[in-house]
């Protein structure tokens, strides 16, 4: 009975280990120190967010005077009004949504197909197919050949320049492959007996069982495309095509109309000059969607990563 | 059984194709992706040995041999960015590799589950931000009127223009890297920690080990495979130190410490249009990176018995 209870307790919460009857004094001191350290970690992680929010709500004059820390000074929403009334900001926001949707769709479809193929242990040439993917984790063509390729394919100033070169993330691929391998083989064999071909099995049997996995993949890709900036920075030279990340980058570099300081070529001085409130507001508005969904998506990421770790 | 698969014997290609053509067909588009966007650029590195002209062939016009390599070996800027790459790579490794382990061990000692969950959730958060946002926040926090300078003033110092001083760049870069990655890095270690056998702790306790010794002799060996795997992966990215972040954070004033191989080749190649020269630098960088991973993997397989493949 007691043995059974202990086994149960261990499977439910393996992190709590039966380590001894009485904690020593040293251990209790450690617990206190530990709590302090971890509180420090939380404070250090969150501090920048609160400062940026405070700055976004403050009067620029107080910021320049170095008087805004965690509490807004000269509270006003002017900067929010300036940023949200700038059509370029909304165009770039819409671009980000569009690029994210298109790129994520392509990525998830390609990753699912390849992961499914790789998960079939009996497949002739499977090792080679895995190798082709894994090798690219360690050796890449590099920036310049990629740039030449994308440019000569004529992908500049199109969504394809963002979506295609990064369509499959090998880490995600391996996570998904591990998941497919963990599905019971018997189900697919039964489907084959009932006359479903490979496509049918994938669509009607495997995918419905993999909803959680596919959702996780959608999240992984969507967040990375939402956050990406470099491809757009490299391959898009028209203002109305830029995603919000590049918009923010240009703002930082002082190369956007939204800053009252006017143009500049992104050198050292301009960074300091462009109005601090405007920058802070843009940062806040760009983070907001991530923060809004963060509590809901976070645990999917964690379980996805763990799956990759245990099986990969 | 629908299709019993003989183990140990390979199916002939013809049978495999006839039986699994539908599976192979699913692999066509992904393979096309890998060939076009991963392997073609590898071949495209040929332009490092050939003269490339904008608008010309992907692989360049005519052979120039090792001209571009000789060029950068005699280029003083190259050696300064090479040094910066090594220094930043080493600093990143020294801080970003062990800190997640420490944090995971500390989290693992927390008995209050709500607290543990809270600390974890908060520490993952920066991982979900775009590098652009992180860079923008760094610039705001470290600006002359920013939070950090308020603290400097509070203790009686003069405000420091951090982003304009080369001496500060490494500190700033590594701290922001730690801030962004440490929480996320704990995930795998926490997962590994839950798999350590509880009986081992009991045995260690009976042998008279206190909690510190239990950690040293049971916990750490228990997560060693994870540690080694992540170390090898970290070494693999050694040369490719945060290209995007540096590109966003640096400026001509901080070039002396901030400019790394990848940012230099970006300026040489994309900004100045000297694509062949930049490709040569990039190829050199990739080859060093690959060599590092392969040797780290080989060393770890011989010494620790854990390897990536």
Coordinates of C-alpha atoms in Angstrom, one line a residue:
Chain A
X1 CA 0.0 0.0 0.0
X2 CA 2.6 2.5 1.0
X3 CA 4.9 1.3 -1.7
X4 CA 2.1 1.8 -4.2
X5 CA 1.4 5.3 -2.9
X6 CA 5.1 6.2 -3.2
X7 CA 5.3 4.9 -6.8
X8 CA 2.3 6.9 -7.7
X9 CA 3.6 10.0 -6.1
X10 CA 6.8 9.6 -8.1
X11 CA 5.1 9.2 -11.4
X12 CA 2.9 12.2 -10.8
X13 CA 5.6 14.6 -9.7
X14 CA 9.0 13.2 -10.3
X15 CA 10.7 16.5 -9.5
X16 CA 10.0 16.0 -5.8
X17 CA 12.4 13.5 -4.7
X18 CA 12.5 11.5 -1.5
X19 CA 15.8 12.9 -0.4
X20 CA 15.8 12.5 3.3
X21 CA 13.8 12.7 6.5
X22 CA 14.7 16.2 7.8
X23 CA 16.2 19.1 5.8
X24 CA 19.4 20.2 7.4
X25 CA 19.9 23.8 8.5
X26 CA 22.3 24.4 5.6
X27 CA 19.6 23.2 3.2
X28 CA 17.0 25.6 4.7
X29 CA 19.5 28.5 4.2
X30 CA 19.9 27.3 0.6
X31 CA 16.2 27.4 0.1
X32 CA 16.0 31.0 1.2
X33 CA 19.0 32.0 -1.0
X34 CA 17.5 30.1 -3.9
X35 CA 14.2 31.9 -3.6
X36 CA 16.1 35.2 -3.5
X37 CA 18.1 34.3 -6.6
X38 CA 15.0 33.2 -8.6
X39 CA 13.2 36.3 -7.6
X40 CA 16.1 38.2 -9.0
X41 CA 15.9 36.3 -12.2
X42 CA 12.2 37.2 -12.5
X43 CA 12.9 40.9 -11.8
X44 CA 15.7 41.1 -14.2
X45 CA 13.6 39.4 -16.9
X46 CA 10.6 41.6 -16.5
X47 CA 12.3 45.0 -15.7
X48 CA 13.0 46.0 -19.3
X49 CA 9.3 45.4 -20.2
X50 CA 8.0 47.7 -17.5
X51 CA 10.6 50.4 -18.3
X52 CA 9.6 50.4 -21.9
X53 CA 5.9 50.7 -21.0
X54 CA 6.7 53.5 -18.7
X55 CA 8.6 55.3 -21.3
X56 CA 5.9 54.8 -23.9
X57 CA 3.4 56.6 -21.6
X58 CA 5.7 59.5 -20.6
X59 CA 6.5 62.9 -22.0
X60 CA 9.6 62.9 -24.2
X61 CA 11.1 65.7 -22.2
X62 CA 11.2 63.7 -19.0
X63 CA 12.8 60.8 -20.8
X64 CA 15.5 63.0 -22.3
X65 CA 16.1 64.3 -18.8
X66 CA 16.6 60.7 -17.6
X67 CA 13.7 60.8 -15.2
X68 CA 11.6 58.0 -16.4
X69 CA 12.2 54.6 -14.8
X70 CA 9.4 52.3 -13.8
X71 CA 6.7 55.0 -13.4
X72 CA 5.6 57.2 -16.3
X73 CA 6.3 60.9 -15.9
X74 CA 4.1 63.4 -17.6
X75 CA 1.6 60.7 -18.5
X76 CA 0.1 61.1 -21.9
X77 CA -1.0 59.0 -24.9
X78 CA 0.3 61.3 -27.6
X79 CA 2.9 58.9 -28.8
X80 CA 0.4 56.1 -29.1
X81 CA -1.8 58.5 -31.2
X82 CA 1.2 59.4 -33.4
X83 CA 2.2 55.8 -34.1
X84 CA -1.3 54.4 -34.6
X85 CA -2.2 57.3 -37.0
X86 CA 0.8 56.5 -39.1
X87 CA -0.6 54.4 -42.0
X88 CA 2.9 52.9 -42.7
X89 CA 2.8 51.3 -39.3
X90 CA -0.5 49.5 -40.1
X91 CA 0.6 48.6 -43.6
X92 CA 3.6 46.9 -42.1
X93 CA 1.5 45.2 -39.4
X94 CA -0.7 43.8 -42.1
X95 CA 2.3 42.7 -44.1
X96 CA 3.6 40.8 -41.1
X97 CA 0.3 39.0 -40.7
X98 CA 0.2 38.1 -44.4
X99 CA 3.8 36.9 -44.5
X100 CA 3.3 34.9 -41.4
X101 CA 0.2 33.1 -42.7
X102 CA 1.6 32.3 -46.1
X103 CA 5.0 31.2 -44.8
X104 CA 3.6 29.1 -41.9
X105 CA 1.2 27.3 -44.3
X106 CA 4.0 26.3 -46.7
X107 CA 6.3 25.3 -43.8
X108 CA 3.8 23.2 -42.0
X109 CA 2.7 21.3 -45.1
X110 CA 6.3 20.6 -46.3
X111 CA 7.5 19.7 -42.8
X112 CA 4.5 17.4 -42.2
X113 CA 5.0 15.6 -45.5
X114 CA 8.8 15.1 -45.1
X115 CA 8.5 14.1 -41.4
X116 CA 5.9 11.5 -42.3
X117 CA 8.1 10.0 -44.9
X118 CA 11.0 10.0 -42.5
X119 CA 9.0 8.3 -39.8
X120 CA 8.5 5.1 -42.0
X121 CA 11.2 2.8 -40.7
X122 CA 10.8 0.3 -43.5
X123 CA 11.4 2.9 -46.3
X124 CA 14.3 2.2 -48.5
X125 CA 16.7 5.2 -48.5
X126 CA 15.3 6.6 -45.3
X127 CA 18.7 7.2 -43.8
X128 CA 19.8 9.1 -46.8
X129 CA 16.7 11.3 -46.6
X130 CA 17.3 12.0 -43.0
X131 CA 20.9 12.7 -43.7
X132 CA 20.1 15.2 -46.5
X133 CA 18.1 17.2 -43.9
X134 CA 20.4 16.9 -40.9
X135 CA 23.5 17.8 -42.8
X136 CA 22.1 21.3 -43.4
X137 CA 22.0 21.9 -39.7
X138 CA 25.8 21.9 -39.6
X139 CA 26.8 23.3 -43.0
X140 CA 25.0 26.0 -44.9
X141 CA 25.6 27.8 -48.1
X142 CA 26.1 31.0 -46.3
X143 CA 24.6 34.5 -46.7
X144 CA 26.1 35.5 -50.1
X145 CA 25.2 32.4 -52.2
X146 CA 21.7 32.5 -50.7
X147 CA 21.4 36.1 -51.6
X148 CA 22.6 35.5 -55.1
X149 CA 20.1 32.6 -55.4
X150 CA 17.1 34.4 -54.1
X151 CA 17.9 37.4 -56.2
X152 CA 18.4 35.5 -59.4
X153 CA 15.2 33.5 -58.9
X154 CA 13.5 36.9 -59.0
X155 CA 12.0 36.5 -55.5
X156 CA 12.9 40.0 -54.5
X157 CA 10.0 42.0 -53.2
X158 CA 7.7 39.0 -52.9
X159 CA 6.5 37.0 -50.0
X160 CA 8.4 34.0 -51.5
X161 CA 11.7 35.5 -50.5
X162 CA 10.6 35.1 -46.9
X163 CA 8.6 31.9 -47.1
X164 CA 10.7 29.6 -49.4
X165 CA 14.3 29.9 -48.3
X166 CA 13.2 29.0 -44.7
X167 CA 10.4 26.6 -45.5
X168 CA 11.7 23.7 -43.4
X169 CA 13.3 24.0 -40.1
X170 CA 15.2 20.8 -39.5
X171 CA 14.8 20.9 -35.7
X172 CA 11.0 21.1 -36.2
X173 CA 11.2 18.3 -38.7
X174 CA 13.0 16.0 -36.3
X175 CA 10.5 16.8 -33.5
X176 CA 7.6 15.9 -35.8
X177 CA 9.3 12.8 -37.1
X178 CA 9.8 11.6 -33.5
X179 CA 6.1 12.2 -32.9
X180 CA 5.0 10.2 -36.0
X181 CA 7.3 7.4 -34.9
X182 CA 5.5 7.2 -31.6
X183 CA 2.1 6.6 -33.1
X184 CA 1.0 3.0 -33.1
X185 CA 1.9 1.2 -36.3
X186 CA -1.2 -1.0 -36.0
X187 CA -3.5 1.8 -36.8
X188 CA -1.9 2.5 -40.1
X189 CA -1.7 -1.2 -40.9
X190 CA -5.4 -1.5 -40.2
X191 CA -6.1 1.5 -42.5
X192 CA -4.0 -0.2 -45.2
X193 CA -6.1 -3.4 -44.8
X194 CA -9.2 -1.3 -45.2
X195 CA -8.0 0.0 -48.5
X196 CA -6.6 3.4 -47.7
X197 CA -3.6 4.4 -49.7
X198 CA -0.7 6.4 -48.2
X199 CA -2.3 9.8 -48.8
X200 CA -5.6 8.6 -47.3
X201 CA -3.8 7.2 -44.3
X202 CA -2.0 10.4 -43.7
X203 CA -5.0 12.6 -44.2
X204 CA -7.7 10.5 -42.5
X205 CA -5.8 8.6 -39.8
X206 CA -2.5 10.2 -39.0
X207 CA -3.3 13.9 -39.1
X208 CA -6.4 13.7 -37.0
X209 CA -4.3 11.9 -34.4
X210 CA -1.7 14.6 -34.7
X211 CA -3.7 17.7 -34.2
X212 CA -1.7 18.7 -31.1
X213 CA 1.5 18.2 -32.9
X214 CA 0.4 20.1 -36.0
X215 CA -0.8 22.9 -33.8
X216 CA 2.6 23.0 -32.1
X217 CA 4.3 23.2 -35.5
X218 CA 2.0 26.0 -36.6
X219 CA 3.0 27.9 -33.4
X220 CA 6.7 27.2 -33.9
X221 CA 6.7 28.5 -37.4
X222 CA 4.2 31.3 -36.9
X223 CA 6.2 32.8 -34.1
X224 CA 9.5 32.5 -36.0
X225 CA 8.1 34.1 -39.1
X226 CA 6.3 36.7 -37.0
X227 CA 9.6 37.6 -35.4
X228 CA 11.8 37.4 -38.5
X229 CA 13.2 40.5 -40.1
X230 CA 16.4 39.8 -41.9
X231 CA 14.9 38.2 -45.1
X232 CA 12.5 41.1 -45.5
X233 CA 15.3 43.6 -44.7
X234 CA 17.5 41.9 -47.3
X235 CA 15.0 41.3 -50.1
X236 CA 12.4 44.0 -49.8
X237 CA 13.2 47.6 -50.8
X238 CA 9.8 49.0 -51.0
X239 CA 8.4 50.7 -47.9
X240 CA 4.9 49.3 -48.5
X241 CA 6.2 45.7 -48.4
X242 CA 8.0 45.8 -45.1
X243 CA 6.9 43.8 -42.1
X244 CA 6.6 45.5 -38.7
X245 CA 10.0 44.2 -37.5
X246 CA 11.8 46.0 -40.3
X247 CA 9.6 49.1 -39.7
X248 CA 10.8 49.0 -36.1
X249 CA 14.4 48.5 -37.2
X250 CA 14.2 51.5 -39.5
X251 CA 12.7 53.5 -36.7
X252 CA 15.6 52.6 -34.5
X253 CA 18.0 53.6 -37.3
X254 CA 16.2 56.8 -37.7
X255 CA 15.2 56.1 -41.3
X256 CA 11.4 56.4 -41.0
X257 CA 9.1 59.3 -41.4
X258 CA 7.4 58.6 -38.0
X259 CA 10.4 60.0 -36.2
X260 CA 10.3 63.8 -36.2
X261 CA 14.1 63.9 -36.6
X262 CA 13.7 63.1 -40.3
X263 CA 15.9 60.8 -42.3
X264 CA 19.3 59.4 -41.7
X265 CA 21.3 56.5 -42.9
X266 CA 21.2 54.4 -39.8
X267 CA 24.5 55.5 -38.3
X268 CA 25.3 55.9 -34.6
X269 CA 23.9 59.4 -33.9
X270 CA 20.5 58.8 -35.3
X271 CA 19.7 56.0 -32.9
X272 CA 19.8 58.4 -30.0
X273 CA 18.0 61.2 -31.8
X274 CA 14.7 59.5 -32.8
X275 CA 12.1 60.3 -30.2
X276 CA 12.3 57.8 -27.4
X277 CA 8.6 57.7 -26.8
X278 CA 7.8 56.9 -30.4
X279 CA 10.3 54.0 -30.3
X280 CA 8.9 52.7 -27.0
X281 CA 5.3 52.8 -28.3
X282 CA 6.3 50.9 -31.4
X283 CA 8.1 48.3 -29.2
X284 CA 5.1 48.0 -27.0
X285 CA 2.7 47.6 -29.9
X286 CA 4.9 45.1 -31.6
X287 CA 5.3 43.0 -28.4
X288 CA 1.6 43.1 -27.6
X289 CA 0.3 40.3 -29.8
X290 CA 3.1 38.0 -28.5
X291 CA 2.3 38.9 -24.9
X292 CA -1.4 38.4 -25.5
X293 CA -1.1 34.8 -26.8
X294 CA 2.0 33.9 -24.7
X295 CA 0.2 32.4 -21.7
X296 CA -1.7 30.1 -24.0
X297 CA 1.0 29.0 -26.4
X298 CA 3.9 28.7 -24.0
X299 CA 3.2 25.3 -22.7
X300 CA 2.9 23.8 -26.3
X301 CA 6.3 25.0 -27.0
X302 CA 7.7 23.5 -23.9
X303 CA 6.1 20.1 -24.6
X304 CA 7.2 20.3 -28.2
X305 CA 10.8 20.9 -27.2
X306 CA 10.7 18.1 -24.7
X307 CA 9.3 15.7 -27.2
X308 CA 12.2 16.6 -29.5
X309 CA 14.7 16.2 -26.6
X310 CA 13.4 12.8 -25.5
X311 CA 12.9 11.2 -28.9
X312 CA 15.1 13.2 -31.3
Chain B
X1 CA 0.0 -8.1 -41.0
X2 CA -0.6 -6.3 -44.3
X3 CA 2.9 -6.0 -45.5
X4 CA 5.5 -7.9 -43.5
X5 CA 8.8 -6.2 -43.8
X6 CA 11.8 -8.6 -43.8
X7 CA 14.2 -7.3 -41.2
X8 CA 17.9 -7.1 -41.8
X9 CA 17.5 -7.5 -45.6
X10 CA 17.2 -4.5 -47.8
X11 CA 14.4 -4.3 -50.2
X12 CA 15.5 -3.9 -53.8
X13 CA 15.0 -0.4 -55.1
X14 CA 12.5 -1.5 -57.7
X15 CA 10.3 -3.2 -55.2
X16 CA 10.6 -0.3 -52.8
X17 CA 9.6 2.2 -55.5
X18 CA 6.7 0.2 -56.6
X19 CA 5.5 -0.4 -53.0
X20 CA 6.2 3.1 -51.6
X21 CA 5.9 5.4 -54.5
X22 CA 3.2 7.4 -52.7
X23 CA 5.5 7.9 -49.8
X24 CA 8.4 9.0 -52.0
X25 CA 6.0 11.4 -53.8
X26 CA 5.4 13.1 -50.5
X27 CA 9.1 13.7 -50.2
X28 CA 9.5 15.4 -53.6
X29 CA 8.6 19.0 -52.6
X30 CA 10.6 18.9 -49.4
X31 CA 13.6 17.5 -51.3
X32 CA 13.2 20.2 -53.9
X33 CA 13.4 22.7 -51.1
X34 CA 16.5 21.2 -49.6
X35 CA 18.2 21.0 -53.0
X36 CA 17.3 24.5 -54.1
X37 CA 17.7 26.5 -50.9
X38 CA 20.2 24.5 -49.0
X39 CA 22.4 22.5 -51.4
X40 CA 22.4 24.9 -54.4
X41 CA 23.8 27.7 -52.2
X42 CA 26.5 25.3 -51.0
X43 CA 27.5 24.8 -54.6
X44 CA 27.0 28.5 -55.1
X45 CA 30.0 29.0 -52.9
X46 CA 31.9 28.3 -56.1
X47 CA 31.7 32.0 -56.7
X48 CA 34.3 32.3 -53.9
X49 CA 36.7 30.8 -56.5
X50 CA 35.3 32.5 -59.5
X51 CA 34.6 36.0 -60.6
X52 CA 30.9 36.8 -60.1
X53 CA 29.2 39.5 -61.9
X54 CA 25.8 40.8 -60.8
X55 CA 23.1 39.4 -63.0
X56 CA 25.5 36.8 -64.2
X57 CA 25.6 33.1 -63.5
X58 CA 24.9 31.8 -60.1
X59 CA 28.3 30.1 -60.1
X60 CA 30.4 33.0 -61.5
X61 CA 32.0 33.8 -64.8
X62 CA 35.5 32.5 -64.8
X63 CA 38.0 30.9 -62.4
X64 CA 40.1 33.1 -60.2
X65 CA 41.5 30.3 -58.0
X66 CA 42.3 31.3 -54.5
X67 CA 42.6 35.0 -55.2
X68 CA 39.8 36.0 -52.9
X69 CA 41.1 33.9 -50.1
X70 CA 44.6 35.4 -50.4
X71 CA 42.8 38.8 -50.4
X72 CA 41.2 38.3 -47.0
X73 CA 44.2 36.6 -45.4
X74 CA 46.1 39.8 -46.1
X75 CA 43.2 42.1 -45.1
X76 CA 43.9 43.6 -41.7
X77 CA 40.1 44.1 -41.1
X78 CA 39.6 40.4 -41.7
X79 CA 41.9 39.6 -38.8
X80 CA 40.3 42.1 -36.5
X81 CA 36.8 40.7 -37.3
X82 CA 38.2 37.1 -37.0
X83 CA 39.4 37.9 -33.5
X84 CA 36.1 39.5 -32.5
X85 CA 34.3 36.5 -33.7
X86 CA 36.4 34.2 -31.6
X87 CA 36.1 36.4 -28.5
X88 CA 32.3 36.9 -28.8
X89 CA 31.9 33.2 -29.6
X90 CA 34.0 32.2 -26.6
X91 CA 32.2 34.6 -24.3
X92 CA 28.8 33.4 -25.5
X93 CA 29.8 29.8 -24.9
X94 CA 31.2 30.5 -21.5
X95 CA 28.1 32.3 -20.3
X96 CA 25.2 30.9 -22.3
X97 CA 26.1 27.3 -21.9
X98 CA 26.4 26.8 -18.1
X99 CA 23.9 29.3 -16.9
X100 CA 20.8 27.4 -18.0
X101 CA 22.2 24.3 -16.2
X102 CA 22.6 26.4 -13.0
X103 CA 19.1 27.8 -13.4
X104 CA 17.6 24.4 -14.0
X105 CA 19.3 23.0 -10.9
X106 CA 18.0 25.9 -8.8
X107 CA 14.5 25.5 -10.2
X108 CA 14.6 21.9 -9.5
X109 CA 15.1 22.5 -5.8
X110 CA 12.0 24.6 -5.6
X111 CA 9.3 22.7 -3.7
X112 CA 6.5 25.2 -4.4
X113 CA 5.1 24.2 -7.7
X114 CA 3.2 27.4 -8.4
X115 CA 6.4 29.4 -7.8
X116 CA 8.4 27.1 -10.0
X117 CA 5.9 27.4 -12.8
X118 CA 5.8 31.1 -12.5
X119 CA 9.6 31.6 -12.6
X120 CA 9.8 29.3 -15.6
X121 CA 7.1 31.0 -17.6
X122 CA 8.6 34.4 -17.0
X123 CA 12.1 33.3 -17.9
X124 CA 11.0 31.8 -21.2
X125 CA 9.3 35.0 -22.2
X126 CA 12.3 36.8 -23.9
X127 CA 12.8 33.9 -26.2
X128 CA 9.6 34.7 -27.9
X129 CA 10.6 38.2 -28.9
X130 CA 12.0 39.2 -32.2
X131 CA 15.7 40.1 -32.3
X132 CA 14.6 43.5 -33.5
X133 CA 12.6 44.1 -30.4
X134 CA 15.4 42.9 -28.1
X135 CA 17.8 45.2 -29.9
X136 CA 15.4 48.1 -29.6
X137 CA 14.9 47.4 -25.9
X138 CA 18.7 47.2 -25.4
X139 CA 19.1 50.6 -27.1
X140 CA 16.4 52.1 -25.0
X141 CA 17.7 50.8 -21.7
X142 CA 21.3 51.8 -22.4
X143 CA 20.6 55.1 -24.0
X144 CA 22.0 58.1 -22.2
X145 CA 18.6 58.8 -20.6
X146 CA 17.9 55.1 -20.1
X147 CA 17.4 53.0 -17.0
X148 CA 21.0 51.9 -16.7
X149 CA 22.3 55.4 -16.8
X150 CA 19.9 56.4 -14.2
X151 CA 21.4 53.9 -11.9
X152 CA 24.9 55.1 -12.8
X153 CA 23.8 58.6 -12.0
X154 CA 22.2 57.4 -8.7
X155 CA 25.5 56.1 -7.5
X156 CA 27.2 59.3 -8.5
X157 CA 28.6 58.4 -11.9
X158 CA 28.5 60.3 -15.2
X159 CA 26.0 58.9 -17.8
X160 CA 27.8 56.6 -20.2
X161 CA 27.0 56.5 -23.9
X162 CA 27.2 52.7 -23.8
X163 CA 26.3 52.0 -27.4
X164 CA 28.9 54.4 -28.6
X165 CA 31.8 52.8 -26.8
X166 CA 33.6 49.8 -28.2
X167 CA 34.7 48.8 -24.7
X168 CA 31.1 48.1 -23.6
X169 CA 29.9 46.1 -26.6
X170 CA 31.0 42.6 -25.5
X171 CA 29.3 43.0 -22.1
X172 CA 26.2 44.3 -23.7
X173 CA 26.0 41.6 -26.3
X174 CA 26.6 38.7 -23.9
X175 CA 24.2 40.0 -21.3
X176 CA 21.4 40.5 -23.7
X177 CA 22.1 37.1 -25.1
X178 CA 21.9 35.6 -21.6
X179 CA 18.8 37.5 -20.9
X180 CA 17.1 36.2 -24.0
X181 CA 18.2 32.6 -23.9
X182 CA 18.8 31.4 -20.3
X183 CA 15.2 30.6 -19.4
X184 CA 14.5 28.7 -22.6
X185 CA 17.8 26.8 -22.3
X186 CA 16.5 25.3 -19.0
X187 CA 13.7 23.4 -20.6
X188 CA 15.8 20.5 -21.8
X189 CA 17.7 20.2 -18.6
X190 CA 14.5 20.2 -16.5
X191 CA 13.2 17.5 -18.7
X192 CA 16.4 15.6 -18.2
X193 CA 16.3 16.1 -14.5
X194 CA 12.9 14.4 -14.2
X195 CA 14.4 11.2 -15.7
X196 CA 17.1 10.9 -13.1
X197 CA 16.3 7.7 -11.1
X198 CA 15.0 8.5 -7.6
X199 CA 16.5 5.4 -6.2
X200 CA 20.0 6.7 -6.9
X201 CA 19.3 9.6 -4.5
X202 CA 18.2 7.1 -1.8
X203 CA 21.3 5.0 -2.3
X204 CA 23.5 8.1 -2.2
X205 CA 21.8 9.2 1.0
X206 CA 22.3 5.9 2.6
X207 CA 26.0 6.2 1.7
X208 CA 26.0 9.4 3.7
X209 CA 25.9 12.0 0.8
X210 CA 24.5 15.4 1.7
X211 CA 22.4 17.3 -0.7
X212 CA 25.3 19.0 -2.4
X213 CA 27.1 15.7 -2.9
X214 CA 23.9 14.1 -4.2
X215 CA 23.7 16.9 -6.8
X216 CA 27.4 16.4 -7.7
X217 CA 27.4 12.6 -7.8
X218 CA 23.9 11.8 -8.9
X219 CA 22.2 14.8 -10.6
X220 CA 25.0 16.1 -12.8
X221 CA 26.0 12.7 -14.1
X222 CA 22.3 12.0 -14.7
X223 CA 22.0 15.0 -17.1
X224 CA 25.4 14.6 -18.7
X225 CA 24.2 13.3 -22.0
X226 CA 21.9 16.4 -22.4
X227 CA 24.8 18.6 -21.3
X228 CA 27.2 17.1 -23.9
X229 CA 24.6 17.3 -26.7
X230 CA 23.9 20.9 -26.0
X231 CA 27.5 21.7 -25.7
X232 CA 28.2 20.2 -29.1
X233 CA 25.3 22.2 -30.6
X234 CA 26.6 25.3 -29.0
X235 CA 30.1 24.8 -30.4
X236 CA 28.4 24.3 -33.8
X237 CA 27.1 27.9 -33.6
X238 CA 30.4 29.2 -32.3
X239 CA 31.4 31.0 -35.5
X240 CA 28.0 32.2 -36.4
X241 CA 27.8 34.5 -33.4
X242 CA 24.5 36.4 -33.3
X243 CA 24.8 37.9 -36.7
X244 CA 21.4 39.5 -36.8
X245 CA 21.7 41.0 -33.3
X246 CA 25.1 42.5 -33.9
X247 CA 23.9 43.9 -37.1
X248 CA 21.2 45.7 -35.2
X249 CA 23.3 46.8 -32.3
X250 CA 26.6 47.8 -33.7
X251 CA 27.7 51.1 -35.4
X252 CA 30.9 52.4 -36.8
X253 CA 32.0 53.5 -33.3
X254 CA 31.8 50.0 -31.9
X255 CA 33.2 48.2 -34.9
X256 CA 36.5 47.6 -33.1
X257 CA 34.9 45.1 -30.8
X258 CA 31.5 44.4 -32.4
X259 CA 32.3 43.7 -36.0
X260 CA 32.4 39.9 -36.6
X261 CA 33.1 37.9 -39.8
X262 CA 29.4 37.6 -40.7
X263 CA 28.7 41.3 -40.3
X264 CA 31.9 42.2 -42.2
X265 CA 30.9 39.9 -45.1
X266 CA 27.5 41.4 -45.1
X267 CA 29.0 44.9 -45.6
X268 CA 31.5 43.7 -48.1
X269 CA 29.1 41.5 -50.1
X270 CA 25.6 43.0 -49.8
X271 CA 26.3 46.6 -49.1
X272 CA 29.4 47.1 -51.3
X273 CA 28.5 44.4 -53.8
X274 CA 31.8 42.5 -53.7
X275 CA 30.0 39.2 -53.7
X276 CA 32.9 36.9 -54.6
X277 CA 35.1 38.2 -51.9
X278 CA 32.3 38.0 -49.3
X279 CA 31.5 34.5 -50.4
X280 CA 35.1 33.5 -49.8
X281 CA 34.9 34.8 -46.3
X282 CA 31.6 33.1 -45.7
X283 CA 32.9 29.8 -46.9
X284 CA 35.9 30.0 -44.7
X285 CA 33.6 30.7 -41.7
X286 CA 31.3 27.8 -42.5
X287 CA 34.2 25.4 -42.9
X288 CA 35.6 26.4 -39.5
X289 CA 32.1 25.9 -38.0
X290 CA 31.7 22.5 -39.5
X291 CA 35.2 21.5 -38.4
X292 CA 34.4 22.6 -34.9
X293 CA 31.2 20.5 -34.7
X294 CA 32.8 17.4 -36.2
X295 CA 35.7 17.6 -33.8
X296 CA 33.6 18.3 -30.8
X297 CA 31.4 15.4 -31.7
X298 CA 34.3 13.1 -32.2
X299 CA 36.0 14.1 -29.0
X300 CA 32.8 13.7 -27.0
X301 CA 32.1 10.2 -28.5
X302 CA 35.6 9.0 -27.5
X303 CA 35.7 10.6 -24.0
X304 CA 32.1 10.8 -22.8
X305 CA 30.5 8.3 -25.1
X306 CA 27.8 10.7 -26.1
X307 CA 27.6 12.1 -29.6
X308 CA 25.1 13.6 -32.0
X309 CA 25.5 10.9 -34.5

